[in-house]
């Protein structure tokens, strides 16, 4: 994980499974301890909704990225 964090240039998406099967048995999994060491204000969890103002910013940024991709493809 350390290499991924140090090489990420703009964003980094981390994931983990909550459950996994080992030898046919379902086992609970815990996230890496390194996640707890990251600045919590920089983390966003998928099961926690964004505040409305941040959601609007994300939507606008996504629209702008899509526009720029369409402009590249139009050439």
PDB file of C-alpha atoms in Angstrom:
ATOM      1  CA  UNK A   1       0.000   0.000   0.000  1.00  0.00           C
ATOM      2  CA  UNK A   2       2.852   2.396   0.770  1.00  0.00           C
ATOM      3  CA  UNK A   3       4.058   2.303  -2.848  1.00  0.00           C
ATOM      4  CA  UNK A   4       0.563   3.076  -4.132  1.00  0.00           C
ATOM      5  CA  UNK A   5       0.216   6.032  -1.785  1.00  0.00           C
ATOM      6  CA  UNK A   6       3.618   7.484  -2.637  1.00  0.00           C
ATOM      7  CA  UNK A   7       3.144   7.105  -6.407  1.00  0.00           C
ATOM      8  CA  UNK A   8      -0.414   8.429  -6.677  1.00  0.00           C
ATOM      9  CA  UNK A   9      -0.308  11.783  -8.433  1.00  0.00           C
ATOM     10  CA  UNK A  10      -3.824  13.178  -8.002  1.00  0.00           C
ATOM     11  CA  UNK A  11      -6.189  10.674  -6.438  1.00  0.00           C
ATOM     12  CA  UNK A  12      -5.945   7.238  -4.950  1.00  0.00           C
ATOM     13  CA  UNK A  13      -8.785   4.765  -4.472  1.00  0.00           C
ATOM     14  CA  UNK A  14      -8.305   2.126  -1.805  1.00  0.00           C
ATOM     15  CA  UNK A  15     -10.630  -0.784  -1.323  1.00  0.00           C
ATOM     16  CA  UNK A  16     -10.944  -3.869   0.836  1.00  0.00           C
ATOM     17  CA  UNK A  17     -13.412  -6.701   1.138  1.00  0.00           C
ATOM     18  CA  UNK A  18     -15.518  -6.924   4.261  1.00  0.00           C
ATOM     19  CA  UNK A  19     -15.886 -10.691   3.972  1.00  0.00           C
ATOM     20  CA  UNK A  20     -13.805 -13.370   2.314  1.00  0.00           C
ATOM     21  CA  UNK A  21     -13.913 -17.122   2.103  1.00  0.00           C
ATOM     22  CA  UNK A  22     -10.976 -19.126   3.341  1.00  0.00           C
ATOM     23  CA  UNK A  23     -11.123 -22.909   3.272  1.00  0.00           C
ATOM     24  CA  UNK A  24     -14.861 -22.649   2.598  1.00  0.00           C
ATOM     25  CA  UNK A  25     -15.517 -20.528   5.704  1.00  0.00           C
ATOM     26  CA  UNK A  26     -16.721 -16.936   5.576  1.00  0.00           C
ATOM     27  CA  UNK A  27     -14.351 -14.634   7.494  1.00  0.00           C
ATOM     28  CA  UNK A  28     -14.639 -10.953   8.363  1.00  0.00           C
ATOM     29  CA  UNK A  29     -11.783  -8.767   7.099  1.00  0.00           C
ATOM     30  CA  UNK A  30     -10.427  -5.558   8.582  1.00  0.00           C
ATOM     31  CA  UNK A  31      -9.045  -2.658   6.549  1.00  0.00           C
ATOM     32  CA  UNK A  32      -5.307  -2.087   6.579  1.00  0.00           C
ATOM     33  CA  UNK A  33      -3.972  -0.343   9.674  1.00  0.00           C
ATOM     34  CA  UNK A  34      -2.329   2.202   7.370  1.00  0.00           C
ATOM     35  CA  UNK A  35      -5.737   3.706   6.554  1.00  0.00           C
ATOM     36  CA  UNK A  36      -6.056   4.835  10.185  1.00  0.00           C
ATOM     37  CA  UNK A  37      -2.709   6.633   9.847  1.00  0.00           C
ATOM     38  CA  UNK A  38      -3.899   8.772   6.910  1.00  0.00           C
ATOM     39  CA  UNK A  39      -5.321  12.248   7.449  1.00  0.00           C
ATOM     40  CA  UNK A  40      -9.018  11.600   8.066  1.00  0.00           C
ATOM     41  CA  UNK A  41     -10.104  14.827   6.325  1.00  0.00           C
ATOM     42  CA  UNK A  42      -8.613  13.450   3.096  1.00  0.00           C
ATOM     43  CA  UNK A  43     -10.590  10.194   3.276  1.00  0.00           C
ATOM     44  CA  UNK A  44     -14.041   9.568   1.873  1.00  0.00           C
ATOM     45  CA  UNK A  45     -15.881   6.325   2.565  1.00  0.00           C
ATOM     46  CA  UNK A  46     -18.280   4.906  -0.022  1.00  0.00           C
ATOM     47  CA  UNK A  47     -21.004   4.161   2.529  1.00  0.00           C
ATOM     48  CA  UNK A  48     -21.012   7.739   3.898  1.00  0.00           C
ATOM     49  CA  UNK A  49     -22.774  10.298   1.656  1.00  0.00           C
ATOM     50  CA  UNK A  50     -21.014  13.536   0.762  1.00  0.00           C
ATOM     51  CA  UNK A  51     -22.273  16.832   2.183  1.00  0.00           C
ATOM     52  CA  UNK A  52     -24.466  18.645  -0.412  1.00  0.00           C
ATOM     53  CA  UNK A  53     -21.867  21.337  -1.207  1.00  0.00           C
ATOM     54  CA  UNK A  54     -19.134  18.750  -1.853  1.00  0.00           C
ATOM     55  CA  UNK A  55     -21.504  16.619  -3.916  1.00  0.00           C
ATOM     56  CA  UNK A  56     -22.253  19.644  -6.123  1.00  0.00           C
ATOM     57  CA  UNK A  57     -18.509  20.318  -6.569  1.00  0.00           C
ATOM     58  CA  UNK A  58     -17.893  16.682  -7.503  1.00  0.00           C
ATOM     59  CA  UNK A  59     -20.719  16.729 -10.031  1.00  0.00           C
ATOM     60  CA  UNK A  60     -19.428  19.946 -11.621  1.00  0.00           C
ATOM     61  CA  UNK A  61     -15.855  18.608 -11.781  1.00  0.00           C
ATOM     62  CA  UNK A  62     -17.117  15.401 -13.389  1.00  0.00           C
ATOM     63  CA  UNK A  63     -19.087  17.369 -15.975  1.00  0.00           C
ATOM     64  CA  UNK A  64     -16.009  19.436 -16.809  1.00  0.00           C
ATOM     65  CA  UNK A  65     -13.865  16.298 -17.221  1.00  0.00           C
ATOM     66  CA  UNK A  66     -16.491  14.805 -19.514  1.00  0.00           C
ATOM     67  CA  UNK A  67     -16.592  18.002 -21.621  1.00  0.00           C
ATOM     68  CA  UNK A  68     -12.818  17.977 -22.011  1.00  0.00           C
ATOM     69  CA  UNK A  69     -12.848  14.300 -23.042  1.00  0.00           C
ATOM     70  CA  UNK A  70     -15.569  14.980 -25.609  1.00  0.00           C
ATOM     71  CA  UNK A  71     -13.527  17.896 -26.977  1.00  0.00           C
ATOM     72  CA  UNK A  72     -10.493  15.632 -27.347  1.00  0.00           C
ATOM     73  CA  UNK A  73     -12.535  13.025 -29.194  1.00  0.00           C
ATOM     74  CA  UNK A  74     -14.100  15.639 -31.495  1.00  0.00           C
ATOM     75  CA  UNK A  75     -10.709  16.523 -33.012  1.00  0.00           C
TER      76      UNK A  75
END
